Amino acid sequence: MSDSEVDAHLRERTLQSTRVYQGKFLDVRCDTVGLPDGSTAQREYIVHPGAVVIVPILDDGRLVVERQYRYPMQCVMLEFPAGKLDPNEPPLACAMRELTEETGYRATEWARAGILHNAIAYSTEGIEVWFARGLTAGRSSLDQGEFLEVTTATFDELMQAANDGELTDAKSLICLLWLQNWHNGTWSLNWQKAP
Amino acid sequence: MSDSEVDAHLRERTLQSTRVYQGKFLDVRCDTVGLPDGSTAQREYIVHPGAVVIVPILDDGRLVVERQYRYPMQCVMLEFPAGKLDPNEPPLACAMRELTEETGYRATEWARAGILHNAIAYSTEGIEVWFARGLTAGRSSLDQGEFLEVTTATFDELMQAANDGELTDAKSLICLLWLQNWHNGTWSLNWQKAP
């Protein structure tokens, strides 16, 4: 049996799809779907281009992180560098671009850890997690209207911040899960030279 | 100095707020904000009521998880039980309600691990992470139009699924981070009897 047959009792089918809002950033859809029992329902969600988050590891083991005001949160958040994919941009190219734009750093080695889906109830967004090492500092070039502070922290400091509730950004917490299991040898990374 | 003075070089101030879409579920806003350099920008985001995710631990240590079709993902996702807060609902009450509605289980002990923010660029959503133990099985009562499968897995099986890219749901990955650090004694949980 194919996956679709196995999950036929769970699957929802698109009957109609409508774009209900198109902003400069948010693309909002409302679809009518057919449910497994033959009834119908509405599903409202964001169409998102996808994103990357970067775990930049300095030669001394410290990690490069950012403090950035996140308007929906109404506060400054501690997080790993991240950004949205440009149209047709491969994730690694995006990771290299965002790391340099936001922090000034360039990396000689990269490894794709995995992907996470951060709002599966209402967004198509997937965020690829990329590790970067062999870092050299340089000049950042923030987008218009982008303000952030670049700093460094140890893994232990970030784990403490997570435990204390000071680091609550989901993608960054998942970077810590990857770091912890890479450190303890359970999960491995496939490093490649920067193209 | 207060936090707001410390972060004045990062802070964005609301100049105007407009609801641009109100669906049955999504409440979408577009705000004009004043940036630290005095210029203005638009910020588009979802106003979300908040949610909980539950880590239900059976007496033999196995974990209760769900398989649910997530329409924006167009596939069945493996995840811990979760749900949105009803208006004015305290998070623990929501966690108790959602656990029973979705899985049928009731718990005698609960512990709040922390909170995560899953889409800080475009949603106000915060998801509280609650652990539950002392579980007894009962009858579930899914919402209209809600279809899901309840199953169990060991911690090791879920960590393997995370490493393999089969478990990519952000809130569930963060539950694994909490489980791992609770298991290894680094992070503690403050258990309370179910009210």
Coordinates of C-alpha atoms in Angstrom, one line a residue:
Chain A
M1 CA 0.0 0.0 0.0
S2 CA 1.2 3.5 -0.7
D3 CA 1.4 6.0 2.1
S4 CA -1.7 7.8 0.8
E5 CA -3.7 4.5 1.1
V6 CA -2.4 3.9 4.6
D7 CA -3.4 7.3 5.8
A8 CA -6.7 7.6 3.9
H9 CA -8.5 7.7 7.2
L10 CA -6.6 10.9 8.1
R11 CA -6.1 12.7 4.8
E12 CA -7.8 16.0 3.8
R13 CA -8.4 16.8 0.2
T14 CA -8.5 20.3 -1.3
L15 CA -11.8 21.2 -2.8
Q16 CA -11.2 24.9 -3.3
S17 CA -8.4 27.3 -2.5
T18 CA -8.7 31.1 -2.1
R19 CA -6.1 33.7 -1.4
V20 CA -7.8 35.9 1.2
Y21 CA -4.9 38.3 2.0
Q22 CA -1.7 39.2 0.2
G23 CA 0.5 41.6 2.1
K24 CA 4.1 42.5 1.4
F25 CA 5.1 39.4 3.4
L26 CA 2.1 37.3 4.4
D27 CA 0.2 35.3 1.8
V28 CA -3.0 34.0 3.5
R29 CA -5.2 31.2 2.1
C30 CA -8.5 29.8 3.1
D31 CA -9.2 26.4 1.5
T32 CA -12.3 24.2 1.6
V33 CA -11.2 20.6 2.3
G34 CA -12.9 17.3 2.2
L35 CA -12.5 15.4 5.4
P36 CA -12.1 11.6 5.8
D37 CA -15.8 11.2 6.8
G38 CA -17.0 13.0 3.7
S39 CA -17.8 16.3 5.4
T40 CA -16.1 19.5 4.6
A41 CA -14.2 22.1 6.6
Q42 CA -12.2 25.4 6.2
R43 CA -8.4 25.5 6.6
E44 CA -6.8 28.9 6.9
Y45 CA -3.0 29.1 6.6
I46 CA 0.0 31.1 5.5
V47 CA 2.0 30.2 2.4
H48 CA 5.6 30.7 3.4
P49 CA 8.8 30.5 1.2
G50 CA 10.8 28.5 3.8
A51 CA 13.7 29.6 5.9
V52 CA 17.0 28.6 7.3
V53 CA 18.6 28.9 10.8
I54 CA 22.4 28.8 11.2
V55 CA 24.4 27.5 14.1
P56 CA 27.7 29.4 13.7
I57 CA 30.5 27.7 15.8
L58 CA 33.7 29.8 16.5
D59 CA 37.1 28.1 16.7
D60 CA 37.0 28.3 20.5
G61 CA 33.6 26.6 20.5
R62 CA 31.5 29.7 21.3
L63 CA 28.4 30.2 19.3
V64 CA 27.3 33.4 17.4
V65 CA 23.8 34.5 18.4
E66 CA 21.7 37.6 17.9
R67 CA 19.4 39.8 19.9
Q68 CA 16.6 41.2 17.8
Y69 CA 13.3 43.0 18.5
R70 CA 10.5 40.7 17.3
Y71 CA 7.4 42.9 16.8
P72 CA 4.8 40.2 17.3
M73 CA 6.5 39.3 20.6
Q74 CA 6.9 43.0 21.6
C75 CA 10.3 42.3 23.0
V76 CA 13.9 41.5 22.1
M77 CA 14.5 37.8 21.5
L78 CA 17.8 35.8 21.8
E79 CA 18.1 33.6 18.7
F80 CA 20.5 32.0 16.2
P81 CA 20.9 33.8 12.9
A82 CA 18.1 33.0 10.4
G83 CA 16.3 34.2 7.4
K84 CA 13.8 33.5 4.6
L85 CA 14.6 31.9 1.3
D86 CA 14.6 34.3 -1.7
P87 CA 12.6 33.0 -4.7
N88 CA 14.3 29.8 -6.0
E89 CA 17.2 30.2 -3.6
P90 CA 18.8 26.9 -2.4
P91 CA 18.8 26.6 1.4
L92 CA 22.6 26.5 1.7
A93 CA 23.0 29.7 -0.4
C94 CA 20.4 31.3 1.8
A95 CA 22.3 30.2 4.9
M96 CA 25.6 31.6 3.6
R97 CA 24.0 34.9 2.6
E98 CA 22.1 35.4 5.8
L99 CA 25.1 34.5 8.0
T100 CA 27.2 37.2 6.3
E101 CA 24.4 39.8 6.0
E102 CA 23.4 39.6 9.6
T103 CA 26.7 38.8 11.4
G104 CA 29.5 39.5 9.0
Y105 CA 30.9 36.0 9.4
R106 CA 31.8 33.7 6.6
A107 CA 32.3 29.9 7.1
T108 CA 34.6 27.4 5.4
E109 CA 32.5 24.4 6.3
W110 CA 28.8 23.7 6.4
A111 CA 26.5 20.8 7.5
R112 CA 22.8 20.4 7.1
A113 CA 21.4 19.0 10.3
G114 CA 17.7 18.7 9.4
I115 CA 14.5 20.6 8.9
L116 CA 11.8 21.7 11.3
H117 CA 8.2 22.7 10.8
N118 CA 7.3 25.5 13.2
A119 CA 3.6 26.1 12.8
I120 CA 2.0 23.0 11.2
A121 CA -1.5 24.1 12.0
Y122 CA -1.4 27.3 10.0
S123 CA 1.8 27.8 8.0
T124 CA 3.7 25.9 5.3
E125 CA 7.0 27.1 6.7
G126 CA 9.9 24.7 7.0
I127 CA 13.2 25.9 8.5
E128 CA 16.4 24.0 7.6
V129 CA 19.0 23.9 10.3
W130 CA 22.6 24.4 9.1
F131 CA 25.8 24.3 11.1
A132 CA 28.7 26.5 10.1
R133 CA 32.3 26.4 11.2
G134 CA 35.7 27.8 10.2
L135 CA 34.4 31.3 10.7
T136 CA 36.1 34.5 9.9
A137 CA 34.7 37.9 10.9
G138 CA 33.8 40.6 8.4
R139 CA 31.3 43.4 7.8
S140 CA 27.6 42.8 8.1
S141 CA 25.1 44.4 5.7
L142 CA 21.6 44.4 7.3
D143 CA 18.5 44.8 5.2
Q144 CA 16.7 48.2 5.3
G145 CA 14.7 48.4 8.5
E146 CA 16.6 45.5 10.1
F147 CA 18.2 46.2 13.5
L148 CA 19.9 43.5 15.6
E149 CA 22.8 42.9 17.9
V150 CA 25.4 40.2 17.3
T151 CA 26.9 38.5 20.3
T152 CA 28.4 35.2 21.3
A153 CA 27.6 32.6 24.0
T154 CA 28.7 29.2 25.1
F155 CA 26.5 26.1 24.7
D156 CA 26.1 25.9 28.4
E157 CA 25.1 29.5 28.7
L158 CA 22.4 29.0 26.0
M159 CA 21.2 25.8 27.7
Q160 CA 20.9 27.7 31.0
A161 CA 19.0 30.5 29.2
A162 CA 16.6 27.9 27.7
N163 CA 16.0 26.3 31.1
D164 CA 15.5 29.8 32.7
G165 CA 12.9 30.8 30.0
E166 CA 15.1 33.5 28.6
L167 CA 15.6 31.6 25.3
T168 CA 12.2 30.6 24.0
D169 CA 12.6 30.9 20.2
A170 CA 11.6 27.5 18.8
K171 CA 14.1 27.2 16.0
S172 CA 16.9 28.2 18.4
L173 CA 15.8 25.6 21.0
I174 CA 15.9 22.9 18.2
C175 CA 19.5 24.1 17.4
L176 CA 20.3 23.3 21.0
L177 CA 18.8 19.8 20.7
W178 CA 21.1 19.3 17.6
L179 CA 24.1 20.7 19.4
Q180 CA 23.6 18.5 22.4
N181 CA 23.2 15.3 20.4
W182 CA 26.1 16.2 18.1
H183 CA 28.3 16.9 21.2
N184 CA 27.4 13.6 22.8
G185 CA 28.0 11.7 19.6
T186 CA 24.4 10.5 19.1
W187 CA 23.7 12.5 16.0
S188 CA 26.3 13.1 13.3
L189 CA 26.8 15.9 10.9
N190 CA 28.0 15.6 7.3
W191 CA 30.4 18.5 6.8
Q192 CA 31.0 19.9 3.4
K193 CA 33.4 22.6 2.2
A194 CA 31.7 25.9 1.4
P195 CA 31.0 26.0 -2.3
Chain B
M1 CA 18.3 51.5 33.3
S2 CA 15.1 49.7 32.6
D3 CA 15.1 47.0 29.9
S4 CA 13.3 49.3 27.5
E5 CA 16.1 51.9 27.8
V6 CA 18.7 49.2 27.3
D7 CA 17.0 48.0 24.1
A8 CA 16.0 51.4 22.8
H9 CA 18.4 50.9 19.8
L10 CA 16.4 47.8 18.8
R11 CA 12.8 48.6 19.8
E12 CA 9.9 49.1 17.3
R13 CA 7.0 51.3 18.3
T14 CA 3.4 50.8 17.1
L15 CA 2.1 53.8 15.1
Q16 CA -1.0 52.2 13.6
S17 CA -2.6 48.8 13.8
T18 CA -5.1 47.4 11.3
R19 CA -6.9 44.1 11.1
V20 CA -6.5 43.0 7.5
Y21 CA -8.2 39.6 7.7
Q22 CA -10.4 37.9 10.2
G23 CA -11.2 34.3 9.4
K24 CA -12.7 31.6 11.6
F25 CA -9.3 30.9 13.0
L26 CA -6.7 33.4 11.7
D27 CA -6.6 37.0 12.9
V28 CA -4.2 38.9 10.6
R29 CA -2.8 42.4 11.4
C30 CA -0.7 44.9 9.5
D31 CA 0.9 47.5 11.7
T32 CA 2.9 50.5 10.9
V33 CA 5.9 50.7 13.3
G34 CA 8.5 53.3 14.1
L35 CA 12.0 51.9 13.8
P36 CA 15.0 52.8 16.0
D37 CA 16.4 55.2 13.3
G38 CA 13.1 57.1 13.0
S39 CA 12.0 55.5 9.8
T40 CA 8.8 53.5 9.5
A41 CA 8.0 50.0 8.3
Q42 CA 5.1 47.5 8.0
R43 CA 4.8 44.5 10.2
E44 CA 2.3 41.7 9.2
Y45 CA 1.5 39.1 11.8
I46 CA -1.1 36.6 13.2
V47 CA -2.7 37.3 16.6
H48 CA -2.9 33.9 18.2
P49 CA -4.6 32.9 21.5
G50 CA -1.7 30.7 22.6
A51 CA -1.4 26.9 22.9
V52 CA -0.2 24.0 25.0
V53 CA 1.7 20.8 24.1
I54 CA 1.6 17.8 26.4
V55 CA 4.3 15.2 27.1
P56 CA 2.2 12.3 28.5
I57 CA 4.4 9.7 30.2
L58 CA 3.0 6.2 30.8
D59 CA 3.9 4.2 33.9
D60 CA 6.3 2.1 31.8
G61 CA 8.1 5.2 30.5
R62 CA 6.5 5.1 27.0
L63 CA 5.2 8.4 25.6
V64 CA 1.7 9.0 24.1
V65 CA 2.0 10.7 20.7
E66 CA -0.4 11.3 17.8
R67 CA -0.4 11.0 14.0
Q68 CA -2.5 13.8 12.5
Y69 CA -2.9 15.1 8.9
R70 CA -1.7 18.7 8.9
Y71 CA -3.2 20.4 5.9
P72 CA -0.6 23.2 5.4
M73 CA 2.1 20.4 5.4
Q74 CA -0.1 18.2 3.1
C75 CA 0.9 15.1 5.1
V76 CA 0.5 13.2 8.3
M77 CA 2.7 14.5 11.1
L78 CA 4.0 12.7 14.2
E79 CA 3.6 15.0 17.3
F80 CA 2.8 15.2 21.0
P81 CA -0.8 16.1 21.8
A82 CA -1.5 19.9 21.7
G83 CA -4.2 22.4 21.3
K84 CA -5.1 26.1 21.4
L85 CA -6.3 27.9 24.5
D86 CA -10.0 28.7 24.7
P87 CA -10.8 32.3 25.6
N88 CA -9.5 33.0 29.2
E89 CA -8.6 29.4 29.7
P90 CA -5.5 28.8 32.0
P91 CA -2.8 26.7 30.2
L92 CA -3.0 23.8 32.7
A93 CA -6.8 23.6 32.2
C94 CA -6.2 23.6 28.5
A95 CA -3.6 20.9 28.8
M96 CA -5.9 18.6 30.9
R97 CA -8.8 19.2 28.4
E98 CA -6.8 18.6 25.3
L99 CA -5.1 15.5 26.6
T100 CA -8.4 13.9 27.4
E101 CA -10.2 15.1 24.3
E102 CA -7.5 13.9 21.9
T103 CA -6.2 10.8 23.6
G104 CA -8.7 9.8 26.3
Y105 CA -5.9 9.8 29.0
R106 CA -6.2 11.6 32.3
A107 CA -3.1 12.4 34.5
T108 CA -2.7 12.6 38.2
E109 CA 0.4 14.8 38.1
W110 CA 1.4 17.7 35.9
A111 CA 4.5 19.9 35.6
R112 CA 5.0 23.0 33.5
A113 CA 8.4 22.7 31.7
G114 CA 8.5 26.1 29.9
I115 CA 7.2 28.1 27.0
L116 CA 8.3 28.3 23.4
H117 CA 7.5 30.9 20.7
N118 CA 7.3 29.1 17.3
A119 CA 6.9 31.9 14.7
I120 CA 8.4 35.0 16.2
A121 CA 8.6 36.8 12.9
Y122 CA 4.8 36.6 12.2
S123 CA 2.8 35.2 15.0
T124 CA 2.1 36.1 18.7
E125 CA 1.8 32.4 19.5
G126 CA 3.4 31.0 22.6
I127 CA 3.1 27.2 23.4
E128 CA 3.5 26.1 27.0
V129 CA 5.1 22.7 27.4
W130 CA 3.4 20.5 30.1
F131 CA 4.5 17.1 31.3
A132 CA 1.8 14.6 32.5
R133 CA 2.2 11.4 34.4
G134 CA 0.1 9.0 36.4
L135 CA -2.0 8.3 33.3
T136 CA -5.2 6.3 33.0
A137 CA -6.8 5.5 29.7
G138 CA -10.4 6.5 28.9
R139 CA -12.5 7.6 26.0
S140 CA -11.4 10.5 23.7
S141 CA -13.8 13.1 22.3
L142 CA -12.4 14.7 19.2
D143 CA -13.7 18.0 17.9
Q144 CA -15.9 18.1 14.9
G145 CA -13.7 17.7 11.8
E146 CA -10.7 16.5 13.8
F147 CA -9.2 13.1 12.9
L148 CA -6.1 11.7 14.5
E149 CA -4.4 8.4 15.5
V150 CA -3.1 7.9 19.1
T151 CA -0.1 5.8 19.5
T152 CA 2.9 5.3 21.9
A153 CA 6.6 5.4 21.4
T154 CA 9.8 5.3 23.5
F155 CA 12.0 8.3 24.0
D156 CA 14.7 6.5 22.0
E157 CA 12.3 5.8 19.1
L158 CA 11.3 9.5 19.0
M159 CA 14.9 10.7 19.1
Q160 CA 15.7 8.3 16.2
A161 CA 12.7 9.7 14.3
A162 CA 14.0 13.2 14.9
N163 CA 17.4 12.3 13.7
D164 CA 16.0 10.6 10.6
G165 CA 13.8 13.6 9.7
E166 CA 10.5 11.7 10.4
L167 CA 9.7 13.9 13.4
T168 CA 10.0 17.6 12.3
D169 CA 7.3 19.3 14.3
A170 CA 9.0 22.1 16.2
K171 CA 7.0 21.9 19.5
S172 CA 7.5 18.1 19.6
L173 CA 11.3 18.4 19.0
I174 CA 11.4 20.9 21.9
C175 CA 9.5 18.3 24.1
L176 CA 12.4 15.9 23.3
L177 CA 14.9 18.6 24.4
W178 CA 13.1 18.8 27.7
L179 CA 12.8 15.0 28.1
Q180 CA 16.5 14.6 27.4
N181 CA 17.6 17.1 29.9
W182 CA 15.1 16.0 32.5
H183 CA 16.3 12.4 32.0
N184 CA 19.9 13.4 32.4
G185 CA 19.1 15.4 35.6
T186 CA 20.2 18.8 34.1
W187 CA 16.7 20.4 34.0
S188 CA 14.1 19.7 36.8
L189 CA 10.3 19.6 36.8
N190 CA 8.1 20.9 39.5
W191 CA 5.3 18.3 39.7
Q192 CA 1.9 19.2 41.1
K193 CA -1.2 17.1 41.7
A194 CA -3.9 17.5 39.2
P195 CA -6.4 20.1 40.5

